[in-house]
JSON list of C-alpha atoms in Angstrom, two decimals:
[
{"chain": "A", "resi": 23, "resn": "UNK", "atom": "CA", "xyz": [40.35, -5.43, 20.25]},
{"chain": "A", "resi": 24, "resn": "UNK", "atom": "CA", "xyz": [39.76, -5.87, 16.50]},
{"chain": "A", "resi": 25, "resn": "UNK", "atom": "CA", "xyz": [40.12, -9.64, 16.82]},
{"chain": "A", "resi": 26, "resn": "UNK", "atom": "CA", "xyz": [37.48, -9.69, 19.59]},
{"chain": "A", "resi": 27, "resn": "UNK", "atom": "CA", "xyz": [35.05, -7.67, 17.45]},
{"chain": "A", "resi": 28, "resn": "UNK", "atom": "CA", "xyz": [35.59, -10.02, 14.50]},
{"chain": "A", "resi": 29, "resn": "UNK", "atom": "CA", "xyz": [35.02, -13.06, 16.72]},
{"chain": "A", "resi": 30, "resn": "UNK", "atom": "CA", "xyz": [31.77, -11.60, 18.06]},
{"chain": "A", "resi": 31, "resn": "UNK", "atom": "CA", "xyz": [30.58, -10.71, 14.54]},
{"chain": "A", "resi": 32, "resn": "UNK", "atom": "CA", "xyz": [31.36, -14.22, 13.28]},
{"chain": "A", "resi": 33, "resn": "UNK", "atom": "CA", "xyz": [29.52, -15.78, 16.22]},
{"chain": "A", "resi": 34, "resn": "UNK", "atom": "CA", "xyz": [26.47, -13.62, 15.55]},
{"chain": "A", "resi": 35, "resn": "UNK", "atom": "CA", "xyz": [26.38, -14.73, 11.90]},
{"chain": "A", "resi": 36, "resn": "UNK", "atom": "CA", "xyz": [26.28, -18.38, 12.89]},
{"chain": "A", "resi": 37, "resn": "UNK", "atom": "CA", "xyz": [23.72, -17.79, 15.63]},
{"chain": "A", "resi": 38, "resn": "UNK", "atom": "CA", "xyz": [21.32, -15.88, 13.36]},
{"chain": "A", "resi": 39, "resn": "UNK", "atom": "CA", "xyz": [18.34, -17.85, 12.04]},
{"chain": "A", "resi": 40, "resn": "UNK", "atom": "CA", "xyz": [18.39, -18.85, 8.40]},
{"chain": "A", "resi": 41, "resn": "UNK", "atom": "CA", "xyz": [16.67, -16.33, 6.19]},
{"chain": "A", "resi": 42, "resn": "UNK", "atom": "CA", "xyz": [13.93, -17.37, 3.78]},
{"chain": "A", "resi": 43, "resn": "UNK", "atom": "CA", "xyz": [14.83, -17.58, 0.11]},
{"chain": "A", "resi": 44, "resn": "UNK", "atom": "CA", "xyz": [12.97, -15.63, -2.58]},
{"chain": "A", "resi": 45, "resn": "UNK", "atom": "CA", "xyz": [11.35, -18.05, -5.02]},
{"chain": "A", "resi": 46, "resn": "UNK", "atom": "CA", "xyz": [8.92, -17.70, -7.88]},
{"chain": "A", "resi": 47, "resn": "UNK", "atom": "CA", "xyz": [6.97, -19.65, -10.45]},
{"chain": "A", "resi": 48, "resn": "UNK", "atom": "CA", "xyz": [4.61, -18.79, -13.30]},
{"chain": "A", "resi": 49, "resn": "UNK", "atom": "CA", "xyz": [0.91, -19.32, -12.58]},
{"chain": "A", "resi": 50, "resn": "UNK", "atom": "CA", "xyz": [-1.25, -19.92, -15.66]},
{"chain": "A", "resi": 51, "resn": "UNK", "atom": "CA", "xyz": [-4.91, -19.09, -15.10]},
{"chain": "A", "resi": 52, "resn": "UNK", "atom": "CA", "xyz": [-7.00, -21.74, -16.84]},
{"chain": "A", "resi": 53, "resn": "UNK", "atom": "CA", "xyz": [-9.98, -21.37, -14.48]},
{"chain": "A", "resi": 54, "resn": "UNK", "atom": "CA", "xyz": [-12.22, -19.33, -16.76]},
{"chain": "A", "resi": 55, "resn": "UNK", "atom": "CA", "xyz": [-12.39, -16.48, -14.21]},
{"chain": "A", "resi": 56, "resn": "UNK", "atom": "CA", "xyz": [-10.12, -13.46, -13.60]},
{"chain": "A", "resi": 57, "resn": "UNK", "atom": "CA", "xyz": [-7.82, -13.91, -10.58]},
{"chain": "A", "resi": 58, "resn": "UNK", "atom": "CA", "xyz": [-7.43, -10.74, -8.52]},
{"chain": "A", "resi": 59, "resn": "UNK", "atom": "CA", "xyz": [-5.22, -12.10, -5.71]},
{"chain": "A", "resi": 60, "resn": "UNK", "atom": "CA", "xyz": [-2.96, -15.09, -5.04]},
{"chain": "A", "resi": 61, "resn": "UNK", "atom": "CA", "xyz": [-1.75, -16.33, -1.67]},
{"chain": "A", "resi": 62, "resn": "UNK", "atom": "CA", "xyz": [0.64, -19.18, -0.91]},
{"chain": "A", "resi": 63, "resn": "UNK", "atom": "CA", "xyz": [1.11, -21.38, 2.14]},
{"chain": "A", "resi": 64, "resn": "UNK", "atom": "CA", "xyz": [3.37, -24.30, 3.04]},
{"chain": "A", "resi": 65, "resn": "UNK", "atom": "CA", "xyz": [1.40, -27.47, 2.25]},
{"chain": "A", "resi": 66, "resn": "UNK", "atom": "CA", "xyz": [-1.44, -28.01, 4.73]},
{"chain": "A", "resi": 67, "resn": "UNK", "atom": "CA", "xyz": [-0.37, -25.19, 7.06]},
{"chain": "A", "resi": 68, "resn": "UNK", "atom": "CA", "xyz": [-3.10, -22.71, 6.14]},
{"chain": "A", "resi": 69, "resn": "UNK", "atom": "CA", "xyz": [-0.78, -19.78, 6.88]},
{"chain": "A", "resi": 70, "resn": "UNK", "atom": "CA", "xyz": [-1.51, -17.72, 3.78]},
{"chain": "A", "resi": 71, "resn": "UNK", "atom": "CA", "xyz": [0.96, -15.09, 2.59]},
{"chain": "A", "resi": 72, "resn": "UNK", "atom": "CA", "xyz": [0.11, -12.74, -0.27]},
{"chain": "A", "resi": 73, "resn": "UNK", "atom": "CA", "xyz": [2.00, -12.92, -3.54]},
{"chain": "A", "resi": 74, "resn": "UNK", "atom": "CA", "xyz": [4.64, -10.20, -3.84]},
{"chain": "A", "resi": 75, "resn": "UNK", "atom": "CA", "xyz": [2.84, -8.53, -6.74]},
{"chain": "A", "resi": 76, "resn": "UNK", "atom": "CA", "xyz": [4.77, -7.14, -9.69]},
{"chain": "A", "resi": 77, "resn": "UNK", "atom": "CA", "xyz": [4.06, -3.53, -10.73]},
{"chain": "A", "resi": 78, "resn": "UNK", "atom": "CA", "xyz": [2.29, -4.53, -13.98]},
{"chain": "A", "resi": 79, "resn": "UNK", "atom": "CA", "xyz": [-0.09, -6.80, -12.04]},
{"chain": "A", "resi": 80, "resn": "UNK", "atom": "CA", "xyz": [-1.00, -3.84, -9.81]},
{"chain": "A", "resi": 81, "resn": "UNK", "atom": "CA", "xyz": [-1.85, -1.80, -12.92]},
{"chain": "A", "resi": 82, "resn": "UNK", "atom": "CA", "xyz": [-3.94, -4.55, -14.51]},
{"chain": "A", "resi": 83, "resn": "UNK", "atom": "CA", "xyz": [-5.71, -5.52, -11.29]},
{"chain": "A", "resi": 84, "resn": "UNK", "atom": "CA", "xyz": [-6.48, -9.11, -12.33]},
{"chain": "A", "resi": 85, "resn": "UNK", "atom": "CA", "xyz": [-5.03, -11.98, -14.32]},
{"chain": "A", "resi": 86, "resn": "UNK", "atom": "CA", "xyz": [-7.64, -12.95, -16.88]},
{"chain": "A", "resi": 87, "resn": "UNK", "atom": "CA", "xyz": [-8.44, -16.44, -18.13]},
{"chain": "A", "resi": 88, "resn": "UNK", "atom": "CA", "xyz": [-5.62, -17.80, -20.28]},
{"chain": "A", "resi": 89, "resn": "UNK", "atom": "CA", "xyz": [-3.17, -15.23, -18.88]},
{"chain": "A", "resi": 90, "resn": "UNK", "atom": "CA", "xyz": [-0.05, -15.75, -16.78]},
{"chain": "A", "resi": 91, "resn": "UNK", "atom": "CA", "xyz": [1.40, -14.12, -13.70]},
{"chain": "A", "resi": 92, "resn": "UNK", "atom": "CA", "xyz": [4.56, -14.63, -11.71]},
{"chain": "A", "resi": 93, "resn": "UNK", "atom": "CA", "xyz": [4.08, -15.68, -8.09]},
{"chain": "A", "resi": 94, "resn": "UNK", "atom": "CA", "xyz": [6.87, -14.46, -5.81]},
{"chain": "A", "resi": 95, "resn": "UNK", "atom": "CA", "xyz": [7.22, -15.80, -2.26]},
{"chain": "A", "resi": 96, "resn": "UNK", "atom": "CA", "xyz": [9.66, -16.61, 0.51]},
{"chain": "A", "resi": 97, "resn": "UNK", "atom": "CA", "xyz": [10.41, -20.32, 0.33]},
{"chain": "A", "resi": 98, "resn": "UNK", "atom": "CA", "xyz": [10.57, -22.10, 3.66]},
{"chain": "A", "resi": 99, "resn": "UNK", "atom": "CA", "xyz": [12.08, -25.51, 4.30]},
{"chain": "A", "resi": 100, "resn": "UNK", "atom": "CA", "xyz": [9.82, -27.70, 2.17]},
{"chain": "A", "resi": 101, "resn": "UNK", "atom": "CA", "xyz": [8.83, -27.93, -1.49]},
{"chain": "A", "resi": 102, "resn": "UNK", "atom": "CA", "xyz": [5.08, -28.62, -1.29]},
{"chain": "A", "resi": 103, "resn": "UNK", "atom": "CA", "xyz": [2.88, -25.52, -1.21]},
{"chain": "A", "resi": 104, "resn": "UNK", "atom": "CA", "xyz": [-0.81, -24.70, -1.42]},
{"chain": "A", "resi": 105, "resn": "UNK", "atom": "CA", "xyz": [-2.06, -21.88, -3.65]},
{"chain": "A", "resi": 106, "resn": "UNK", "atom": "CA", "xyz": [-5.19, -19.87, -2.92]},
{"chain": "A", "resi": 107, "resn": "UNK", "atom": "CA", "xyz": [-6.67, -17.70, -5.67]},
{"chain": "A", "resi": 108, "resn": "UNK", "atom": "CA", "xyz": [-9.31, -15.07, -5.07]},
{"chain": "A", "resi": 109, "resn": "UNK", "atom": "CA", "xyz": [-11.32, -14.30, -8.18]},
{"chain": "A", "resi": 110, "resn": "UNK", "atom": "CA", "xyz": [-12.80, -11.01, -9.38]},
{"chain": "A", "resi": 111, "resn": "UNK", "atom": "CA", "xyz": [-16.23, -12.19, -8.14]},
{"chain": "A", "resi": 112, "resn": "UNK", "atom": "CA", "xyz": [-14.76, -12.57, -4.59]},
{"chain": "A", "resi": 113, "resn": "UNK", "atom": "CA", "xyz": [-14.97, -16.38, -4.61]},
{"chain": "A", "resi": 114, "resn": "UNK", "atom": "CA", "xyz": [-11.79, -18.37, -4.00]},
{"chain": "A", "resi": 115, "resn": "UNK", "atom": "CA", "xyz": [-10.26, -21.78, -4.61]},
{"chain": "A", "resi": 116, "resn": "UNK", "atom": "CA", "xyz": [-7.30, -23.71, -3.19]},
{"chain": "A", "resi": 117, "resn": "UNK", "atom": "CA", "xyz": [-4.90, -26.01, -5.02]},
{"chain": "A", "resi": 118, "resn": "UNK", "atom": "CA", "xyz": [-2.92, -28.22, -2.63]},
{"chain": "A", "resi": 119, "resn": "UNK", "atom": "CA", "xyz": [0.42, -30.01, -2.61]},
{"chain": "A", "resi": 120, "resn": "UNK", "atom": "CA", "xyz": [2.16, -28.30, -5.50]},
{"chain": "A", "resi": 121, "resn": "UNK", "atom": "CA", "xyz": [5.91, -29.01, -5.73]},
{"chain": "A", "resi": 122, "resn": "UNK", "atom": "CA", "xyz": [7.42, -25.58, -6.36]},
{"chain": "A", "resi": 123, "resn": "UNK", "atom": "CA", "xyz": [11.02, -26.82, -6.19]},
{"chain": "A", "resi": 124, "resn": "UNK", "atom": "CA", "xyz": [10.78, -28.92, -9.34]},
{"chain": "A", "resi": 125, "resn": "UNK", "atom": "CA", "xyz": [8.24, -26.95, -11.38]},
{"chain": "A", "resi": 126, "resn": "UNK", "atom": "CA", "xyz": [8.51, -23.51, -12.96]},
{"chain": "A", "resi": 127, "resn": "UNK", "atom": "CA", "xyz": [4.94, -23.42, -14.35]},
{"chain": "A", "resi": 128, "resn": "UNK", "atom": "CA", "xyz": [1.69, -24.20, -12.54]},
{"chain": "A", "resi": 129, "resn": "UNK", "atom": "CA", "xyz": [-1.56, -24.21, -14.52]},
{"chain": "A", "resi": 130, "resn": "UNK", "atom": "CA", "xyz": [-4.67, -23.98, -12.35]},
{"chain": "A", "resi": 131, "resn": "UNK", "atom": "CA", "xyz": [-8.07, -25.06, -13.62]},
{"chain": "A", "resi": 132, "resn": "UNK", "atom": "CA", "xyz": [-11.29, -26.87, -12.69]},
{"chain": "A", "resi": 133, "resn": "UNK", "atom": "CA", "xyz": [-12.34, -30.41, -13.56]},
{"chain": "A", "resi": 134, "resn": "UNK", "atom": "CA", "xyz": [-16.01, -31.09, -12.82]},
{"chain": "A", "resi": 135, "resn": "UNK", "atom": "CA", "xyz": [-16.06, -28.18, -10.36]},
{"chain": "A", "resi": 136, "resn": "UNK", "atom": "CA", "xyz": [-12.97, -29.39, -8.47]},
{"chain": "A", "resi": 137, "resn": "UNK", "atom": "CA", "xyz": [-9.74, -27.33, -8.43]},
{"chain": "A", "resi": 138, "resn": "UNK", "atom": "CA", "xyz": [-7.01, -29.20, -10.33]},
{"chain": "A", "resi": 139, "resn": "UNK", "atom": "CA", "xyz": [-3.54, -28.23, -11.48]},
{"chain": "A", "resi": 140, "resn": "UNK", "atom": "CA", "xyz": [-0.77, -29.25, -13.80]},
{"chain": "A", "resi": 141, "resn": "UNK", "atom": "CA", "xyz": [2.81, -28.49, -12.83]},
{"chain": "A", "resi": 142, "resn": "UNK", "atom": "CA", "xyz": [5.76, -28.57, -15.21]}
]
């Protein structure tokens, strides 16, 4: 009886879908505007998921220019992600194709009105 229960439990573990991994990176706001919300999506998918906000970010309400925040998310199968920032003035911008597997810091900014980033 115990052996049967153990066999069933082992089979269920292998049949269960893989769970997403918790990942994070540091986002440096170099846009010149306060960021009030960050969402992340697998590259090109457009399925935005809100950043799992840290308690201090909830208290501050926005990440000002030159400030940093940690972006927490469930990593799927790939490494390339898009980041969407909503600013305090309710405008937003998207930075695409950021490799979050190989980079711990992502600095977002604008170059001639176009969203650009530097990852390191």
